[in-house]
PDB file of C-alpha atoms in Angstrom:
ATOM      1  CA  GLU A 425      13.362 -48.398  36.969  1.00  0.00           C
ATOM      2  CA  GLY A 426      11.819 -45.183  35.699  1.00  0.00           C
ATOM      3  CA  LEU A 427      12.288 -46.182  32.067  1.00  0.00           C
ATOM      4  CA  LYS A 428      10.730 -49.645  32.207  1.00  0.00           C
ATOM      5  CA  ALA A 429       7.477 -48.290  30.859  1.00  0.00           C
ATOM      6  CA  GLY A 430       9.297 -46.445  28.072  1.00  0.00           C
ATOM      7  CA  VAL A 431      10.247 -42.824  27.453  1.00  0.00           C
ATOM      8  CA  PRO A 432       7.418 -40.254  27.833  1.00  0.00           C
ATOM      9  CA  THR A 433       6.345 -38.703  24.498  1.00  0.00           C
ATOM     10  CA  LEU A 434       4.441 -35.560  23.514  1.00  0.00           C
ATOM     11  CA  ASP A 435       1.733 -37.374  21.554  1.00  0.00           C
ATOM     12  CA  GLU A 436      -1.339 -39.192  22.869  1.00  0.00           C
ATOM     13  CA  SER A 437       0.430 -42.568  23.076  1.00  0.00           C
ATOM     14  CA  GLY A 438       2.000 -41.488  26.385  1.00  0.00           C
ATOM     15  CA  PHE A 439       5.188 -43.625  26.237  1.00  0.00           C
ATOM     16  CA  SER A 440       7.498 -45.097  23.658  1.00  0.00           C
ATOM     17  CA  GLY A 441       8.383 -48.767  23.769  1.00  0.00           C
ATOM     18  CA  ALA A 442       9.730 -50.194  27.040  1.00  0.00           C
ATOM     19  CA  TYR A 443      13.452 -49.648  27.627  1.00  0.00           C
ATOM     20  CA  THR A 444      15.802 -52.492  28.639  1.00  0.00           C
ATOM     21  CA  PHE A 445      19.212 -51.854  30.205  1.00  0.00           C
ATOM     22  CA  HIS A 446      21.998 -53.756  28.407  1.00  0.00           C
ATOM     23  CA  GLY A 447      24.789 -53.116  30.877  1.00  0.00           C
ATOM     24  CA  ASP A 448      26.629 -50.304  29.004  1.00  0.00           C
ATOM     25  CA  ALA A 449      26.041 -47.118  31.024  1.00  0.00           C
ATOM     26  CA  GLU A 450      28.143 -44.937  28.696  1.00  0.00           C
ATOM     27  CA  LYS A 451      26.103 -46.036  25.663  1.00  0.00           C
ATOM     28  CA  VAL A 452      22.904 -45.180  27.521  1.00  0.00           C
ATOM     29  CA  PHE A 453      24.318 -41.701  28.274  1.00  0.00           C
ATOM     30  CA  ARG A 454      25.262 -41.105  24.613  1.00  0.00           C
ATOM     31  CA  ASP A 455      21.855 -42.271  23.378  1.00  0.00           C
ATOM     32  CA  PHE A 456      20.006 -39.841  25.651  1.00  0.00           C
ATOM     33  CA  PHE A 457      22.260 -36.767  25.349  1.00  0.00           C
ATOM     34  CA  GLY A 458      23.530 -37.154  21.766  1.00  0.00           C
ATOM     35  CA  GLY A 459      27.202 -37.365  22.783  1.00  0.00           C
ATOM     36  CA  ASP A 460      29.622 -37.907  25.619  1.00  0.00           C
ATOM     37  CA  ASN A 461      29.213 -34.363  26.989  1.00  0.00           C
ATOM     38  CA  PRO A 462      25.834 -32.537  27.018  1.00  0.00           C
ATOM     39  CA  PHE A 463      27.618 -29.247  27.812  1.00  0.00           C
ATOM     40  CA  THR A 464      29.795 -29.195  24.685  1.00  0.00           C
ATOM     41  CA  GLU A 465      28.075 -26.066  23.323  1.00  0.00           C
ATOM     42  CA  LEU A 466      28.916 -24.151  26.487  1.00  0.00           C
ATOM     43  CA  PHE A 467      32.615 -25.017  26.336  1.00  0.00           C
ATOM     44  CA  ASP A 468      32.732 -24.292  22.602  1.00  0.00           C
ATOM     45  CA  LEU A 469      32.002 -20.643  23.420  1.00  0.00           C
ATOM     46  CA  GLY A 470      35.627 -20.300  24.587  1.00  0.00           C
ATOM     47  CA  THR A 471      36.961 -19.225  27.908  1.00  0.00           C
ATOM     48  CA  THR A 472      34.989 -15.992  28.241  1.00  0.00           C
ATOM     49  CA  GLY A 473      32.177 -17.676  30.156  1.00  0.00           C
ATOM     50  CA  ASP A 474      29.622 -15.552  28.227  1.00  0.00           C
ATOM     51  CA  LEU A 475      26.431 -17.601  27.845  1.00  0.00           C
ATOM     52  CA  ARG A 476      24.683 -14.949  25.769  1.00  0.00           C
ATOM     53  CA  GLY A 477      25.891 -16.653  22.606  1.00  0.00           C
ATOM     54  CA  LEU A 478      23.299 -19.353  23.249  1.00  0.00           C
ATOM     55  CA  PRO A 479      19.692 -18.257  22.643  1.00  0.00           C
ATOM     56  CA  GLU A 480      18.496 -20.727  25.311  1.00  0.00           C
ATOM     57  CA  PHE A 481      20.459 -18.825  27.979  1.00  0.00           C
ATOM     58  CA  SER A 482      19.917 -15.277  26.703  1.00  0.00           C
ATOM     59  CA  GLY A 483      16.901 -14.833  28.972  1.00  0.00           C
ATOM     60  CA  LEU A 484      19.244 -15.005  31.977  1.00  0.00           C
ATOM     61  CA  PHE A 485      20.615 -11.618  30.953  1.00  0.00           C
ATOM     62  CA  GLY A 486      17.210  -9.949  30.516  1.00  0.00           C
ATOM     63  CA  ARG A 487      17.000 -10.436  26.742  1.00  0.00           C
ATOM     64  CA  GLY A 488      15.347 -13.136  24.685  1.00  0.00           C
ATOM     65  CA  ARG A 489      15.545 -13.542  20.949  1.00  0.00           C
ATOM     66  CA  PRO A 490      14.859 -10.182  19.231  1.00  0.00           C
ATOM     67  CA  LYS A 491      11.417  -9.993  17.629  1.00  0.00           C
ATOM     68  CA  LYS A 492      10.503  -7.768  14.718  1.00  0.00           C
ATOM     69  CA  ALA A 493       7.707  -5.329  15.451  1.00  0.00           C
ATOM     70  CA  GLU A 494       4.621  -5.222  13.261  1.00  0.00           C
ATOM     71  CA  SER A 495       4.683  -2.960  10.227  1.00  0.00           C
ATOM     72  CA  ARG A 496       3.064   0.429  10.552  1.00  0.00           C
ATOM     73  CA  VAL A 497       0.663   1.447   7.767  1.00  0.00           C
ATOM     74  CA  ASP A 498      -0.108   5.098   6.934  1.00  0.00           C
ATOM     75  CA  GLU A 499      -1.873   6.720   3.996  1.00  0.00           C
ATOM     76  CA  LEU A 500      -0.185   9.196   1.678  1.00  0.00           C
ATOM     77  CA  ALA A 501      -2.753  11.465   0.014  1.00  0.00           C
ATOM     78  CA  CYS A 502      -1.854  12.724  -3.466  1.00  0.00           C
ATOM     79  CA  THR A 503      -3.652  15.050  -5.837  1.00  0.00           C
ATOM     80  CA  LEU A 504      -4.429  13.796  -9.325  1.00  0.00           C
ATOM     81  CA  GLU A 505      -2.030  16.439 -10.647  1.00  0.00           C
ATOM     82  CA  GLU A 506       0.780  14.947  -8.536  1.00  0.00           C
ATOM     83  CA  VAL A 507       0.026  11.436  -9.728  1.00  0.00           C
ATOM     84  CA  TYR A 508      -0.256  12.590 -13.344  1.00  0.00           C
ATOM     85  CA  ARG A 509       3.048  14.439 -13.419  1.00  0.00           C
ATOM     86  CA  GLY A 510       4.973  12.658 -10.685  1.00  0.00           C
ATOM     87  CA  ALA A 511       5.992  14.398  -7.476  1.00  0.00           C
ATOM     88  CA  THR A 512       8.213  14.298  -4.425  1.00  0.00           C
ATOM     89  CA  LYS A 513       6.252  14.046  -1.180  1.00  0.00           C
ATOM     90  CA  ILE A 514       7.640  14.423   2.332  1.00  0.00           C
ATOM     91  CA  LEU A 515       5.732  12.882   5.225  1.00  0.00           C
ATOM     92  CA  LYS A 516       6.524  13.569   8.883  1.00  0.00           C
ATOM     93  CA  ILE A 517       5.946  10.655  11.249  1.00  0.00           C
ATOM     94  CA  THR A 518       6.450  10.250  14.987  1.00  0.00           C
ATOM     95  CA  ARG A 519       8.056   7.044  16.203  1.00  0.00           C
ATOM     96  CA  GLN A 520       9.610   5.593  19.360  1.00  0.00           C
ATOM     97  CA  VAL A 521      13.430   5.621  19.301  1.00  0.00           C
ATOM     98  CA  LEU A 522      15.807   3.921  21.733  1.00  0.00           C
ATOM     99  CA  ASN A 523      17.652   6.204  24.104  1.00  0.00           C
ATOM    100  CA  GLU A 524      21.379   5.874  24.814  1.00  0.00           C
ATOM    101  CA  ASP A 525      20.706   3.470  27.683  1.00  0.00           C
ATOM    102  CA  GLN A 526      19.236   1.016  25.124  1.00  0.00           C
ATOM    103  CA  CYS A 527      16.404   0.303  27.564  1.00  0.00           C
ATOM    104  CA  THR A 528      14.025   3.255  27.369  1.00  0.00           C
ATOM    105  CA  THR A 529      12.483   5.028  24.370  1.00  0.00           C
ATOM    106  CA  SER A 530      11.329   8.514  23.510  1.00  0.00           C
ATOM    107  CA  ALA A 531       9.110   9.933  20.766  1.00  0.00           C
ATOM    108  CA  ARG A 532      10.970  11.556  17.909  1.00  0.00           C
ATOM    109  CA  GLN A 533       9.969  12.825  14.497  1.00  0.00           C
ATOM    110  CA  LYS A 534      11.229  11.394  11.229  1.00  0.00           C
ATOM    111  CA  LEU A 535      10.880  12.715   7.685  1.00  0.00           C
ATOM    112  CA  LEU A 536      10.167  10.160   4.970  1.00  0.00           C
ATOM    113  CA  THR A 537      10.639  11.136   1.328  1.00  0.00           C
ATOM    114  CA  VAL A 538       8.526   9.487  -1.370  1.00  0.00           C
ATOM    115  CA  HIS A 539       9.170   9.934  -5.080  1.00  0.00           C
ATOM    116  CA  VAL A 540       5.720   9.440  -6.606  1.00  0.00           C
ATOM    117  CA  LYS A 541       6.054   8.064 -10.114  1.00  0.00           C
ATOM    118  CA  PRO A 542       3.676   9.292 -12.841  1.00  0.00           C
ATOM    119  CA  GLY A 543       0.589   7.107 -13.029  1.00  0.00           C
ATOM    120  CA  TRP A 544       0.960   5.276  -9.715  1.00  0.00           C
ATOM    121  CA  LYS A 545      -2.323   3.555  -8.983  1.00  0.00           C
ATOM    122  CA  GLU A 546      -4.290   4.192  -5.840  1.00  0.00           C
ATOM    123  CA  GLY A 547      -3.291   1.545  -3.318  1.00  0.00           C
ATOM    124  CA  THR A 548       0.370   1.466  -4.404  1.00  0.00           C
ATOM    125  CA  GLU A 549       2.536   0.713  -1.367  1.00  0.00           C
ATOM    126  CA  VAL A 550       5.895   2.285  -0.555  1.00  0.00           C
ATOM    127  CA  ARG A 551       7.875   0.414   2.121  1.00  0.00           C
ATOM    128  CA  PHE A 552      10.514   1.932   4.396  1.00  0.00           C
ATOM    129  CA  VAL A 553      12.382  -0.980   5.965  1.00  0.00           C
ATOM    130  CA  LYS A 554      12.984  -0.829   9.751  1.00  0.00           C
ATOM    131  CA  GLU A 555      11.762   2.766  10.057  1.00  0.00           C
ATOM    132  CA  GLY A 556       9.074   1.853  12.604  1.00  0.00           C
ATOM    133  CA  ASP A 557       9.133   2.009  16.392  1.00  0.00           C
ATOM    134  CA  GLN A 558      12.270   0.877  18.190  1.00  0.00           C
ATOM    135  CA  GLY A 559      12.418  -0.812  21.577  1.00  0.00           C
ATOM    136  CA  PRO A 560      14.590  -2.992  23.822  1.00  0.00           C
ATOM    137  CA  ASN A 561      15.234  -6.332  22.157  1.00  0.00           C
ATOM    138  CA  ILE A 562      12.932  -5.358  19.262  1.00  0.00           C
ATOM    139  CA  ILE A 563      13.794  -5.244  15.583  1.00  0.00           C
ATOM    140  CA  PRO A 564      12.005  -2.140  14.249  1.00  0.00           C
ATOM    141  CA  GLY A 565       9.096  -2.870  11.968  1.00  0.00           C
ATOM    142  CA  ASP A 566       8.639  -1.351   8.511  1.00  0.00           C
ATOM    143  CA  VAL A 567       6.665   1.759   7.651  1.00  0.00           C
ATOM    144  CA  ILE A 568       4.292   1.223   4.720  1.00  0.00           C
ATOM    145  CA  LEU A 569       2.767   4.231   2.951  1.00  0.00           C
ATOM    146  CA  VAL A 570      -0.323   3.570   0.822  1.00  0.00           C
ATOM    147  CA  ILE A 571      -1.105   5.985  -2.020  1.00  0.00           C
ATOM    148  CA  ARG A 572      -4.616   7.500  -1.829  1.00  0.00           C
ATOM    149  CA  ASP A 573      -6.269   9.968  -4.225  1.00  0.00           C
ATOM    150  CA  ARG A 574      -7.415  13.315  -2.896  1.00  0.00           C
ATOM    151  CA  PRO A 575     -10.910  14.200  -4.157  1.00  0.00           C
ATOM    152  CA  HIS A 576     -10.710  16.415  -7.240  1.00  0.00           C
ATOM    153  CA  LYS A 577     -13.245  19.066  -8.202  1.00  0.00           C
ATOM    154  CA  ARG A 578     -13.300  18.122 -11.888  1.00  0.00           C
ATOM    155  CA  PHE A 579     -11.842  14.654 -12.423  1.00  0.00           C
ATOM    156  CA  HIS A 580     -11.777  11.181 -10.984  1.00  0.00           C
ATOM    157  CA  ARG A 581      -9.882   8.181 -12.223  1.00  0.00           C
ATOM    158  CA  LYS A 582     -10.472   4.486 -12.630  1.00  0.00           C
ATOM    159  CA  GLY A 583      -7.431   2.486 -13.610  1.00  0.00           C
ATOM    160  CA  LEU A 584      -5.581   4.521 -16.239  1.00  0.00           C
ATOM    161  CA  ASP A 585      -8.684   6.342 -17.474  1.00  0.00           C
ATOM    162  CA  ILE A 586      -9.647   9.840 -16.299  1.00  0.00           C
ATOM    163  CA  PHE A 587     -13.334  10.762 -16.122  1.00  0.00           C
ATOM    164  CA  TYR A 588     -14.774  14.247 -16.640  1.00  0.00           C
ATOM    165  CA  THR A 589     -18.304  15.632 -16.834  1.00  0.00           C
ATOM    166  CA  ALA A 590     -18.917  18.536 -19.215  1.00  0.00           C
ATOM    167  CA  LYS A 591     -21.942  20.805 -18.958  1.00  0.00           C
ATOM    168  CA  ILE A 592     -23.558  21.622 -22.303  1.00  0.00           C
ATOM    169  CA  SER A 593     -26.800  23.220 -23.376  1.00  0.00           C
ATOM    170  CA  LEU A 594     -29.643  21.388 -25.079  1.00  0.00           C
ATOM    171  CA  ALA A 595     -28.806  23.218 -28.290  1.00  0.00           C
ATOM    172  CA  GLN A 596     -25.214  21.982 -28.107  1.00  0.00           C
ATOM    173  CA  ALA A 597     -26.403  18.448 -27.415  1.00  0.00           C
ATOM    174  CA  LEU A 598     -28.637  18.478 -30.508  1.00  0.00           C
ATOM    175  CA  THR A 599     -26.514  20.409 -32.969  1.00  0.00           C
ATOM    176  CA  GLY A 600     -22.947  19.700 -31.856  1.00  0.00           C
ATOM    177  CA  SER A 601     -20.267  22.049 -30.614  1.00  0.00           C
ATOM    178  CA  LEU A 602     -16.642  22.449 -29.640  1.00  0.00           C
ATOM    179  CA  ILE A 603     -15.961  22.032 -25.931  1.00  0.00           C
ATOM    180  CA  GLU A 604     -12.763  22.802 -24.045  1.00  0.00           C
ATOM    181  CA  VAL A 605     -11.294  20.718 -21.212  1.00  0.00           C
ATOM    182  CA  GLU A 606      -8.463  21.896 -18.979  1.00  0.00           C
ATOM    183  CA  THR A 607      -6.188  18.903 -18.391  1.00  0.00           C
ATOM    184  CA  LEU A 608      -4.247  17.906 -15.285  1.00  0.00           C
ATOM    185  CA  ASP A 609      -1.059  19.355 -16.775  1.00  0.00           C
ATOM    186  CA  ASN A 610      -2.743  22.719 -17.519  1.00  0.00           C
ATOM    187  CA  ARG A 611      -3.313  22.220 -21.233  1.00  0.00           C
ATOM    188  CA  TYR A 612      -6.605  23.191 -22.880  1.00  0.00           C
ATOM    189  CA  LEU A 613      -7.918  20.277 -24.877  1.00  0.00           C
ATOM    190  CA  LYS A 614     -10.467  21.049 -27.599  1.00  0.00           C
ATOM    191  CA  VAL A 615     -12.984  18.277 -28.245  1.00  0.00           C
ATOM    192  CA  GLN A 616     -15.377  18.420 -31.187  1.00  0.00           C
ATOM    193  CA  LEU A 617     -18.898  17.033 -30.695  1.00  0.00           C
ATOM    194  CA  THR A 618     -20.483  15.854 -33.919  1.00  0.00           C
ATOM    195  CA  ASP A 619     -22.926  13.239 -32.619  1.00  0.00           C
ATOM    196  CA  ILE A 620     -26.234  14.053 -30.977  1.00  0.00           C
ATOM    197  CA  VAL A 621     -25.599  13.848 -27.251  1.00  0.00           C
ATOM    198  CA  VAL A 622     -28.252  11.749 -25.537  1.00  0.00           C
ATOM    199  CA  PRO A 623     -28.425  10.768 -21.827  1.00  0.00           C
ATOM    200  CA  GLY A 624     -25.666   8.236 -21.098  1.00  0.00           C
ATOM    201  CA  TYR A 625     -23.551   9.262 -24.082  1.00  0.00           C
ATOM    202  CA  THR A 626     -19.778   9.442 -23.524  1.00  0.00           C
ATOM    203  CA  LYS A 627     -16.921  10.760 -25.626  1.00  0.00           C
ATOM    204  CA  ARG A 628     -13.569   8.972 -25.343  1.00  0.00           C
ATOM    205  CA  VAL A 629     -10.358  10.850 -26.145  1.00  0.00           C
ATOM    206  CA  ASN A 630      -7.534   8.390 -26.645  1.00  0.00           C
ATOM    207  CA  GLY A 631      -4.203   8.928 -24.896  1.00  0.00           C
ATOM    208  CA  GLU A 632      -5.343  11.721 -22.573  1.00  0.00           C
ATOM    209  CA  GLY A 633      -5.616   9.646 -19.418  1.00  0.00           C
ATOM    210  CA  MET A 634      -3.086   8.715 -16.743  1.00  0.00           C
ATOM    211  CA  PRO A 635       0.415   7.640 -17.797  1.00  0.00           C
ATOM    212  CA  ASP A 636       1.030   3.916 -17.505  1.00  0.00           C
ATOM    213  CA  PRO A 637       3.730   3.407 -14.835  1.00  0.00           C
ATOM    214  CA  ASP A 638       4.585   0.014 -16.317  1.00  0.00           C
ATOM    215  CA  ASN A 639       4.784   1.119 -19.970  1.00  0.00           C
ATOM    216  CA  SER A 640       6.679   4.307 -20.659  1.00  0.00           C
ATOM    217  CA  GLY A 641       4.960   6.592 -23.146  1.00  0.00           C
ATOM    218  CA  CYS A 642       1.559   4.895 -22.846  1.00  0.00           C
ATOM    219  CA  HIS A 643      -1.517   6.602 -21.392  1.00  0.00           C
ATOM    220  CA  GLY A 644      -5.090   5.748 -20.636  1.00  0.00           C
ATOM    221  CA  ASP A 645      -8.020   7.708 -22.076  1.00  0.00           C
ATOM    222  CA  LEU A 646     -10.051  10.749 -21.104  1.00  0.00           C
ATOM    223  CA  VAL A 647     -13.719   9.754 -20.856  1.00  0.00           C
ATOM    224  CA  ILE A 648     -16.175  12.656 -21.075  1.00  0.00           C
ATOM    225  CA  SER A 649     -19.781  12.361 -19.959  1.00  0.00           C
ATOM    226  CA  PHE A 650     -22.312  15.154 -20.306  1.00  0.00           C
ATOM    227  CA  ASP A 651     -24.689  17.079 -18.102  1.00  0.00           C
ATOM    228  CA  ILE A 652     -27.281  18.552 -20.447  1.00  0.00           C
ATOM    229  CA  GLU A 653     -28.840  21.800 -19.266  1.00  0.00           C
ATOM    230  CA  PHE A 654     -32.435  22.174 -20.366  1.00  0.00           C
ATOM    231  CA  PRO A 655     -34.069  25.590 -20.685  1.00  0.00           C
ATOM    232  CA  LYS A 656     -36.174  26.542 -17.674  1.00  0.00           C
ATOM    233  CA  LYS A 657     -38.949  27.966 -19.854  1.00  0.00           C
ATOM    234  CA  LEU A 658     -39.936  28.441 -23.495  1.00  0.00           C
ATOM    235  CA  THR A 659     -42.239  30.944 -25.152  1.00  0.00           C
ATOM    236  CA  PRO A 660     -45.235  29.621 -27.134  1.00  0.00           C
ATOM    237  CA  GLN A 661     -43.466  30.586 -30.346  1.00  0.00           C
ATOM    238  CA  GLN A 662     -40.349  28.626 -29.341  1.00  0.00           C
ATOM    239  CA  LYS A 663     -42.426  25.580 -28.475  1.00  0.00           C
ATOM    240  CA  ASN A 664     -44.191  25.701 -31.830  1.00  0.00           C
ATOM    241  CA  ALA A 665     -40.884  26.057 -33.636  1.00  0.00           C
ATOM    242  CA  ILE A 666     -39.422  23.052 -31.844  1.00  0.00           C
ATOM    243  CA  GLN A 667     -42.506  20.987 -32.575  1.00  0.00           C
ATOM    244  CA  GLN A 668     -42.284  21.825 -36.270  1.00  0.00           C
ATOM    245  CA  ILE A 669     -38.567  20.942 -36.353  1.00  0.00           C
ATOM    246  CA  LEU A 670     -38.970  17.643 -34.540  1.00  0.00           C
ATOM    247  CA  LYS A 671     -41.891  16.577 -36.744  1.00  0.00           C
ATOM    248  CA  THR A 672     -39.752  16.558 -39.847  1.00  0.00           C
TER     249      THR A 672
END
């Protein structure tokens, strides 16, 4: 009687087409339960009687399907020297770890070792699989470390290029000079200025930037901008001399 209007559905139609009994009760049973015995899966587990092999029954024993926790994201600050040369960094994290009872957790420290490759870009991610917090019926999430640049007193980088600002006098800007730049690997790079240095002028030194992590042996450039120091005062004679020079 209950099926005369059809079988209830999950969509807005409400019921499927009306059902008519044809006199074969066993066929009706097979059509509805997909076989002669709806409990076949239970008996297939063997004679142990352990229902935990079926995810539908695992909740009866206090555990559902394990879920993976969300990944934890931390920043790993590196100096430009470390990124330029490559370095090994050790980061200490605190995470929740399952106790022996497998039900409670406690906070414990963990050391993660990162081998920073020369030239790694800011924002590079290093993933430690399943090193996140543990918990009952939880698959630990990953720990993701994101490379960040520490501020540097002399340099900053953009892509593979390193940027530096050199202070020079007005005389050096007008007549040229030899300037010296201490590099990230403690070399002293001598750069000859032959052009007149005007505001906004930059000097590019090829191959003195960051190493390319994707192309061994390749480097970006060192880009030098200039902060021109003007004299705070001039004598009348100096002013006249400059005027005579600039008139010609």
